[in-house]
Structure formats: C-alpha cells, structure tokens
Coordinates of N, CA and C in Angstrom, one line a residue:
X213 N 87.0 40.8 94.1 CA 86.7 41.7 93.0 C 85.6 41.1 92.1
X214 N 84.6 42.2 91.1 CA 83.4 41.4 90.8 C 83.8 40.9 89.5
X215 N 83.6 40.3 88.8 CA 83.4 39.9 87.5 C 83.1 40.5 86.5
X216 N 83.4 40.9 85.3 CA 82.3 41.6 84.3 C 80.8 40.9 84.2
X217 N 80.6 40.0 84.3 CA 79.3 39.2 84.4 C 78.3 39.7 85.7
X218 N 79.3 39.4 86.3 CA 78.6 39.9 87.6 C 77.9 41.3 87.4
X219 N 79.1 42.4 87.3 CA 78.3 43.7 86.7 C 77.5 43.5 86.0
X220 N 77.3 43.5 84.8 CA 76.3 42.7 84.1 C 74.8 42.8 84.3
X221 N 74.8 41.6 85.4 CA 73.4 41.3 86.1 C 73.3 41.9 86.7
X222 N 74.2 42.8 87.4 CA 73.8 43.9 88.6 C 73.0 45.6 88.1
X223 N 73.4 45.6 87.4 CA 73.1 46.3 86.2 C 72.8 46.4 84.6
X224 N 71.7 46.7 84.0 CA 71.3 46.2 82.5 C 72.3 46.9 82.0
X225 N 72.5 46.4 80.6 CA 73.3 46.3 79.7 C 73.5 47.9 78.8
X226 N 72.3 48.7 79.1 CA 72.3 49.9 78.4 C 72.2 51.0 79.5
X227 N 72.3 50.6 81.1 CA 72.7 51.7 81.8 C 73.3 52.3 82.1
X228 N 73.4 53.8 81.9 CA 74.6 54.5 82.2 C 75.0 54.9 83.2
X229 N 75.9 55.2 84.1 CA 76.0 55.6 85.3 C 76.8 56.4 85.5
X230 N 76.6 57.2 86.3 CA 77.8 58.9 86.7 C 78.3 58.5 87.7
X231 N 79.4 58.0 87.7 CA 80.7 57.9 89.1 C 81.5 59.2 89.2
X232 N 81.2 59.8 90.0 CA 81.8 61.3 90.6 C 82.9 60.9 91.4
X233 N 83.1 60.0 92.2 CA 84.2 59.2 93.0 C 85.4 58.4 92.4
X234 N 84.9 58.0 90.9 CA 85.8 57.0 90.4 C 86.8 57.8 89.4
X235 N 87.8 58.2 90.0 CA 89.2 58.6 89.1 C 89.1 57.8 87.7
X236 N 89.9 58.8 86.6 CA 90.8 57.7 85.6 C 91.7 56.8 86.1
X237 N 92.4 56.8 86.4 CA 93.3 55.9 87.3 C 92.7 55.0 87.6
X238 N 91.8 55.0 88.1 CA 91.6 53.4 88.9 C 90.6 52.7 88.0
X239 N 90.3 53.6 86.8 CA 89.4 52.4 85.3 C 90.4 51.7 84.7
X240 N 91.7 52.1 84.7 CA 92.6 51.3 84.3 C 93.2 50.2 85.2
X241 N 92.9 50.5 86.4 CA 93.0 49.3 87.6 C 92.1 48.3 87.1
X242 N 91.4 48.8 87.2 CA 89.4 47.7 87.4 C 89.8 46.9 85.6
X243 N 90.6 47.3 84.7 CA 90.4 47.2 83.2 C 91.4 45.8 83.3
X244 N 92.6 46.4 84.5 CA 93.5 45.3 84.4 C 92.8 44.0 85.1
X245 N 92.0 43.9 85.5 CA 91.2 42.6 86.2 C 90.1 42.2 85.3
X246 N 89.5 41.6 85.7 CA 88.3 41.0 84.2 C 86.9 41.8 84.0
X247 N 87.7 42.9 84.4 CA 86.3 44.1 84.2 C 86.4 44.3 82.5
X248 N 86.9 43.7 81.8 CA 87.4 45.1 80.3 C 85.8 44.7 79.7
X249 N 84.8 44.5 80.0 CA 83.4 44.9 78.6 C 83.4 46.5 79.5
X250 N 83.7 47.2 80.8 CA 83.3 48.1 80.5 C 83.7 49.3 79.6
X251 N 83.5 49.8 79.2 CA 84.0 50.7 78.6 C 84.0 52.4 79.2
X252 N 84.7 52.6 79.0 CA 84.8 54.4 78.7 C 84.5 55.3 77.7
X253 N 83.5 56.1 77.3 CA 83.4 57.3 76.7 C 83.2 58.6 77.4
X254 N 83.4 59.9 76.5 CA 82.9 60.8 77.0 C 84.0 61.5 77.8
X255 N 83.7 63.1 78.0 CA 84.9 64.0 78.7 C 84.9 63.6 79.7
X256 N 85.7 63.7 81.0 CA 85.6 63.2 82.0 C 86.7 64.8 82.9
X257 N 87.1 65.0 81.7 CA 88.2 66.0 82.4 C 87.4 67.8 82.4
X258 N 86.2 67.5 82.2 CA 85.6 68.6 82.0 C 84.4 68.9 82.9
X259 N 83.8 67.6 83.3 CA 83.0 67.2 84.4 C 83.5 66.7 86.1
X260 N 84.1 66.1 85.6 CA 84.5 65.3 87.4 C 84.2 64.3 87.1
X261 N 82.9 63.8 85.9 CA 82.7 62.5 86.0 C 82.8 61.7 84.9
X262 N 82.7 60.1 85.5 CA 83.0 58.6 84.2 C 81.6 58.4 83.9
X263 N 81.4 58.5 82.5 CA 80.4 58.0 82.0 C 80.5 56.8 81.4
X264 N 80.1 55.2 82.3 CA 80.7 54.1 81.5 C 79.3 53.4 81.6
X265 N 79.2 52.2 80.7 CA 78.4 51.3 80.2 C 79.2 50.3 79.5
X266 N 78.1 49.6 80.0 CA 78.4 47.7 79.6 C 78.4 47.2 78.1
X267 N 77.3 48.4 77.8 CA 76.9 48.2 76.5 C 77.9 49.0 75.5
X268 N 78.0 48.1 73.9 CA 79.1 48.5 73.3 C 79.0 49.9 72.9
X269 N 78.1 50.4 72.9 CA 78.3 51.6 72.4 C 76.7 52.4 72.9
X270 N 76.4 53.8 73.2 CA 76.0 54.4 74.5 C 74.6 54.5 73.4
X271 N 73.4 54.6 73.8 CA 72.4 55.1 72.9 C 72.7 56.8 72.4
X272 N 71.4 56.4 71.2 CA 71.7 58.0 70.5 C 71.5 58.9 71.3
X273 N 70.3 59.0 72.1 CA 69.9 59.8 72.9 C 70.9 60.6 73.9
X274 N 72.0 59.4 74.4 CA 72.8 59.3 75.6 C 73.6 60.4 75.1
X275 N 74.0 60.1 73.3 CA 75.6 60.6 73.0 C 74.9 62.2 72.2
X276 N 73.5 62.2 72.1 CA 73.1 64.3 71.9 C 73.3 64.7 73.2
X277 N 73.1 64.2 74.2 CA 73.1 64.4 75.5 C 74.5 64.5 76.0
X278 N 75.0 64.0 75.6 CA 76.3 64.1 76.0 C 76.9 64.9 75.0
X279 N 76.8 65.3 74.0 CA 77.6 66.0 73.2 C 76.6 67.7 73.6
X280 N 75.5 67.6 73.6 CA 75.1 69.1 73.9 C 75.4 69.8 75.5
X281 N 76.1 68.5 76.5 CA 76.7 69.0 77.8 C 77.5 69.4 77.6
X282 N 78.4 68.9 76.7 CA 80.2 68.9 76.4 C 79.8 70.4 75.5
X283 N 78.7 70.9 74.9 CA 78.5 72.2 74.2 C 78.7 72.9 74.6
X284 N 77.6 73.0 75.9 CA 77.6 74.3 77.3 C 78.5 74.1 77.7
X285 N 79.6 73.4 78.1 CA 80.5 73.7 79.0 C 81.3 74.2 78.8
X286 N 81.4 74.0 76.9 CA 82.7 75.1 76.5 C 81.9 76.4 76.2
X287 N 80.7 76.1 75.7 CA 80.5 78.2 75.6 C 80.2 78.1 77.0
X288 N 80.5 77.9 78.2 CA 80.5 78.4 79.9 C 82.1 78.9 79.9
X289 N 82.7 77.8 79.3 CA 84.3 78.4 79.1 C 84.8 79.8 78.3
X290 N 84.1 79.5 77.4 CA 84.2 80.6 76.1 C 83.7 81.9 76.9
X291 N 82.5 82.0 77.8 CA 82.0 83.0 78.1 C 83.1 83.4 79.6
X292 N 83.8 82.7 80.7 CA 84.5 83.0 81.4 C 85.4 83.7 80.9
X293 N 86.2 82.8 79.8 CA 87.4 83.6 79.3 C 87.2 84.8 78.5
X294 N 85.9 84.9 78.1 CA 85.7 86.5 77.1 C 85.9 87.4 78.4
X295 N 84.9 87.2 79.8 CA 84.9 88.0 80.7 C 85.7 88.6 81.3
X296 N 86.7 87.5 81.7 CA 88.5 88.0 82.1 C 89.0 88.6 81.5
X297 N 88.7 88.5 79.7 CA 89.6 89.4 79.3 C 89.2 90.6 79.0
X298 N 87.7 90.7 79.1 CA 87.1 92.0 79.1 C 87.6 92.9 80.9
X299 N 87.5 92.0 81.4 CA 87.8 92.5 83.0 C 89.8 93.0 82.8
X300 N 90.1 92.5 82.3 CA 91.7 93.1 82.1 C 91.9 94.0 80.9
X301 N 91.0 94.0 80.1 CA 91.5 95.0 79.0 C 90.3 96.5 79.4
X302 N 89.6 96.4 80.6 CA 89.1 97.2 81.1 C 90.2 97.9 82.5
X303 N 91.0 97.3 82.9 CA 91.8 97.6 84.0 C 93.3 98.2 83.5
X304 N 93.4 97.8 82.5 CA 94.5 98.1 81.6 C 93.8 99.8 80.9
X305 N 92.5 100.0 80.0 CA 92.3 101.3 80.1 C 92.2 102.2 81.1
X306 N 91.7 101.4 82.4 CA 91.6 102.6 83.7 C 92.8 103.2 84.0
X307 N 93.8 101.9 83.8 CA 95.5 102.8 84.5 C 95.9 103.4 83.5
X308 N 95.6 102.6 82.2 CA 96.2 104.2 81.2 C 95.9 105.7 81.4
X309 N 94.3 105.6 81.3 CA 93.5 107.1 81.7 C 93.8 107.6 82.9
X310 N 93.7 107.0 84.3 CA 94.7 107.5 85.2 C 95.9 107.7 85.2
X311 N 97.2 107.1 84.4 CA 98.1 108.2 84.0 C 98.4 109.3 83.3
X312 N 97.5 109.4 82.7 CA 97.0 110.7 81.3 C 96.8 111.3 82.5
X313 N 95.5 111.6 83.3 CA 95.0 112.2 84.1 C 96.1 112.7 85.4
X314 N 96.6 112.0 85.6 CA 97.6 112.1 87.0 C 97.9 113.3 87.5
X315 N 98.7 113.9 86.4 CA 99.2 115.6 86.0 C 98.5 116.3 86.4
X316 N 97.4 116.4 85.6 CA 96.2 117.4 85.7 C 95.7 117.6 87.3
X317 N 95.1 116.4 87.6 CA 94.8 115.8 89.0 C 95.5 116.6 90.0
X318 N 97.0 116.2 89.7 CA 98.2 116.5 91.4 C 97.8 118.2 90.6
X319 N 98.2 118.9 89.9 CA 98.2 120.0 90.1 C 96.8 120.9 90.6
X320 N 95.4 120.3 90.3 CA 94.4 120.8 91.1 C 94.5 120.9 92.4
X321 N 94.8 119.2 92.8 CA 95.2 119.0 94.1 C 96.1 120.2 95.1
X322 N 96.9 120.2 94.2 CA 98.3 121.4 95.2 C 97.7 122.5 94.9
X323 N 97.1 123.1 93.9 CA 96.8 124.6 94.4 C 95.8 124.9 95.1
X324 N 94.5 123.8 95.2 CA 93.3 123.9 96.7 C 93.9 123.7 97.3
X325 N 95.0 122.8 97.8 CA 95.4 123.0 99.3 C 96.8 123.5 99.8
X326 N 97.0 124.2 98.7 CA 98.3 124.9 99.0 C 99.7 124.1 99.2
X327 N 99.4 123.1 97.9 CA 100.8 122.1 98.5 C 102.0 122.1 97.3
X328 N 103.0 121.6 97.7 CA 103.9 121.7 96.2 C 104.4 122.7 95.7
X329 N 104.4 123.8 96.4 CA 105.3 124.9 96.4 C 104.3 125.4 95.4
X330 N 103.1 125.8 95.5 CA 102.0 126.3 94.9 C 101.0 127.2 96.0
X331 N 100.8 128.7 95.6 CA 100.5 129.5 96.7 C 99.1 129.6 95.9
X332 N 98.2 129.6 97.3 CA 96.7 130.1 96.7 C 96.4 131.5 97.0
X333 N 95.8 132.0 95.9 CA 95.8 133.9 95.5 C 94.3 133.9 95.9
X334 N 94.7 135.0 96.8 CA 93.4 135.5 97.6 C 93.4 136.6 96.6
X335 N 91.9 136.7 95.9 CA 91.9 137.8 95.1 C 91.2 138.9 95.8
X336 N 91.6 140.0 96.0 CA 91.2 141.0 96.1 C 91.1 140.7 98.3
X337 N 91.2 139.8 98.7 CA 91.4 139.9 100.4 C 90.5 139.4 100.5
X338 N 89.5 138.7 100.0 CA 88.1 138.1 100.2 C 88.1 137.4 101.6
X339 N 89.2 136.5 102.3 CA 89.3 135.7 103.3 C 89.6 136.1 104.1
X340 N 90.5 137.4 103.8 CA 91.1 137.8 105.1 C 89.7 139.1 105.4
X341 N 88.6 139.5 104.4 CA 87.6 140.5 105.2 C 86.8 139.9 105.6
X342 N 86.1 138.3 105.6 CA 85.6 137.1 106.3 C 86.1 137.0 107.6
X343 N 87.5 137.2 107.9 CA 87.3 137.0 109.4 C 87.2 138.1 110.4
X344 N 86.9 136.7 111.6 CA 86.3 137.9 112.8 C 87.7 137.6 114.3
X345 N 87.9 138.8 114.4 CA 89.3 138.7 115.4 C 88.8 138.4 116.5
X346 N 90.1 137.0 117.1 CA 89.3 136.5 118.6 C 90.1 137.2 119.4
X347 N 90.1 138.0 120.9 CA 90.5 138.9 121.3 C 91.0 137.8 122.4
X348 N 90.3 136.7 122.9 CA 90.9 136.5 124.1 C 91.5 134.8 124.3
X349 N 92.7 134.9 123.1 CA 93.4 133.9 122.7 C 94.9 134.3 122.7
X350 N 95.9 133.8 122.6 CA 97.5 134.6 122.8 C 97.9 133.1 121.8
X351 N 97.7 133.9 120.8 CA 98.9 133.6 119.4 C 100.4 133.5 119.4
X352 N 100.9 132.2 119.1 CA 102.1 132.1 118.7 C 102.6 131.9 117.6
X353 N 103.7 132.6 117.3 CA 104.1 132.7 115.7 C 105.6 131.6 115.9
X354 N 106.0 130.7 115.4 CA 107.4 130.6 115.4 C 107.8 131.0 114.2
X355 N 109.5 130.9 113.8 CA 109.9 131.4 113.2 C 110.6 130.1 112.4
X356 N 111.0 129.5 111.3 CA 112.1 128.6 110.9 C 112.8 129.4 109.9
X357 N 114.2 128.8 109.7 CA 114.7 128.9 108.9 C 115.4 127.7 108.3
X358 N 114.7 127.3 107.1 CA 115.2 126.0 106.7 C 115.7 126.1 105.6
X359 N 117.1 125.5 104.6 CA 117.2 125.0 103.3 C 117.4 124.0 102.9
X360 N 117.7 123.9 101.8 CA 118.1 122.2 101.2 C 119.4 122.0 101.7
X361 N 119.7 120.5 101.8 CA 120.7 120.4 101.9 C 122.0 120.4 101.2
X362 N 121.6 120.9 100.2 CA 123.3 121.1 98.8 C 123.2 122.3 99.1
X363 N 122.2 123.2 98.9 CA 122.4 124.8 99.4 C 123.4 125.5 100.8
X364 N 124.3 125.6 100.7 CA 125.3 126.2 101.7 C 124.9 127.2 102.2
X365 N 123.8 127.5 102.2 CA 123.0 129.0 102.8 C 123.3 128.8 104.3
X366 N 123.2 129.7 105.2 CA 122.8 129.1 107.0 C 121.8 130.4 106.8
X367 N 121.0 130.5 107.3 CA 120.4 130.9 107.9 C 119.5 131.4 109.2
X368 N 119.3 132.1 110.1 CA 118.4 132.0 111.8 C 117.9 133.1 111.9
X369 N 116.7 133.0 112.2 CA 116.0 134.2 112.5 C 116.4 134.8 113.7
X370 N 116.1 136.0 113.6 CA 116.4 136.9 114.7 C 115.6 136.6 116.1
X371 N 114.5 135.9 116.1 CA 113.7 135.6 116.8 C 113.3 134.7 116.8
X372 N 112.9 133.6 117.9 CA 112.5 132.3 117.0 C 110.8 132.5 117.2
X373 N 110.3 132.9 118.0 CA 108.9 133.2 118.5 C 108.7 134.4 118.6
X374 N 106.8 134.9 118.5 CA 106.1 136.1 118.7 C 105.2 135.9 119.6
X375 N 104.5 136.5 120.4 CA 103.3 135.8 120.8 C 102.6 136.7 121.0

C-alpha cells in the first residue's frame, strides 16, 4: 500500500482527480492506512464521482466549479421531477374527462351499431329503398326464442327455420 508521501510526489499537491471506480467505502479503507492528507469534498452521491486532493483545501476556481455542477444537477432534478408531475397530473385529467365522457360515448356507440337494446330508426325506409334484390341466393331465416334466466317464461317458435 502507498504512502501519503508517496501520493504526494506522484501527483502535485493542488491536483484534483475524478475517480468514477473508487466507492465511499473504500476512502474509508485507504483513510484507515496512512493515506489520511487525502481528503474528501464535494457530492459524490449525485455524480458517481470522488473529488479528492492532497491539498488542504480545493482552489476557488475548483469549488465555483464545483458548486455551479452541484447547481445543474439539482435544476436537472428540479426539471425531471416538475415533468413527472406534469406527466401524472396530465393522465389523472385524461381519465377524469374520459369518465365524464364514457356515458355520452357508449350511448352513440350502441345506437350506430344497434347495440344495447337500442334500435336504429330507419326514417321514412331510406335503406330498405337502397336495396337491390339478389334473386339467385336461398335465404335462411332461423328462429330463437330466448329469455332471462329469472324470467319463467318458456318459449318456441313454431318453426325454427324459413328458407
């Protein structure tokens, strides 16, 4: 293991260095051996990285530099978290307004297509004087007779098919 000294001369006294590899954890390892001039400052939990120096304290330049990174990162925070909550208090209006809407919606829905016990009114036969009779097809009609099940009705047609 090296020395504080050693580091030292391997490196000048006011160099700073970004270790992307070196955990918190293991500066407290290196602190317990005769490393302690280095020092730690600076976020580390915000970056990934240790900003350490030999020297007692970081130049000015080092620490605007370092405090205008530590700036952007929180308005990069500030601006994520505005976005999410603009993205959920936008998804939260859409399902409101689609359940306001819902009602309106299903019931257009079932009377264009004839669903939901909802009959579409041919006004005046318009559909049925549109068509043209195919002569050389053999039509089958069946017949049901269905109810609910609580209803004790029975029912059967007389016929079950026409053709």
């Amino acid at each position: 293991m090296a020395s504080a000294a050693a580091i030292g001369r391997l490196f000048p006294t006011n160099l700073v260095m970004l270790c992307h590899s070196v955990p918190l954890r293991s500066m407290s390892t290196w602190r317990s051996y005769s490393l302690r001039k280095i020092r730690h400052f600076g976020d580390s939990s915000s970056t990934g990285y240790l900003y350490f120096s030999t020297s007692p304290a970081p130049p000015p330049d080092l620490q605007r530099l370092m405090k205008q990174q530590q700036e952007n990162l929180q308005k990069q925070r500030r601006e994520k978290i505005r976005s999410t909550v603009n993205y959920v208090i936008a998804a939260g209006l859409a399902a409101l307004g689609l359940s306001f809407a819902a009602v309106p919606l299903y019931r257009v829905f079932c009377q264009t297509f004839s669903y939901g016990g909802t009959v579409v009114d041919d006004i005046k036969g318009k559909s049925v004087a549109g068509m043209k009779p195919v002569n050389n097809r053999l039509i089958r009609i069946s017949f049901r007779a269905d109810t609910a099940g609580g209803i004790r009705w029975k029912f059967q047609p007389q016929q079950s098919e026409v053709h």
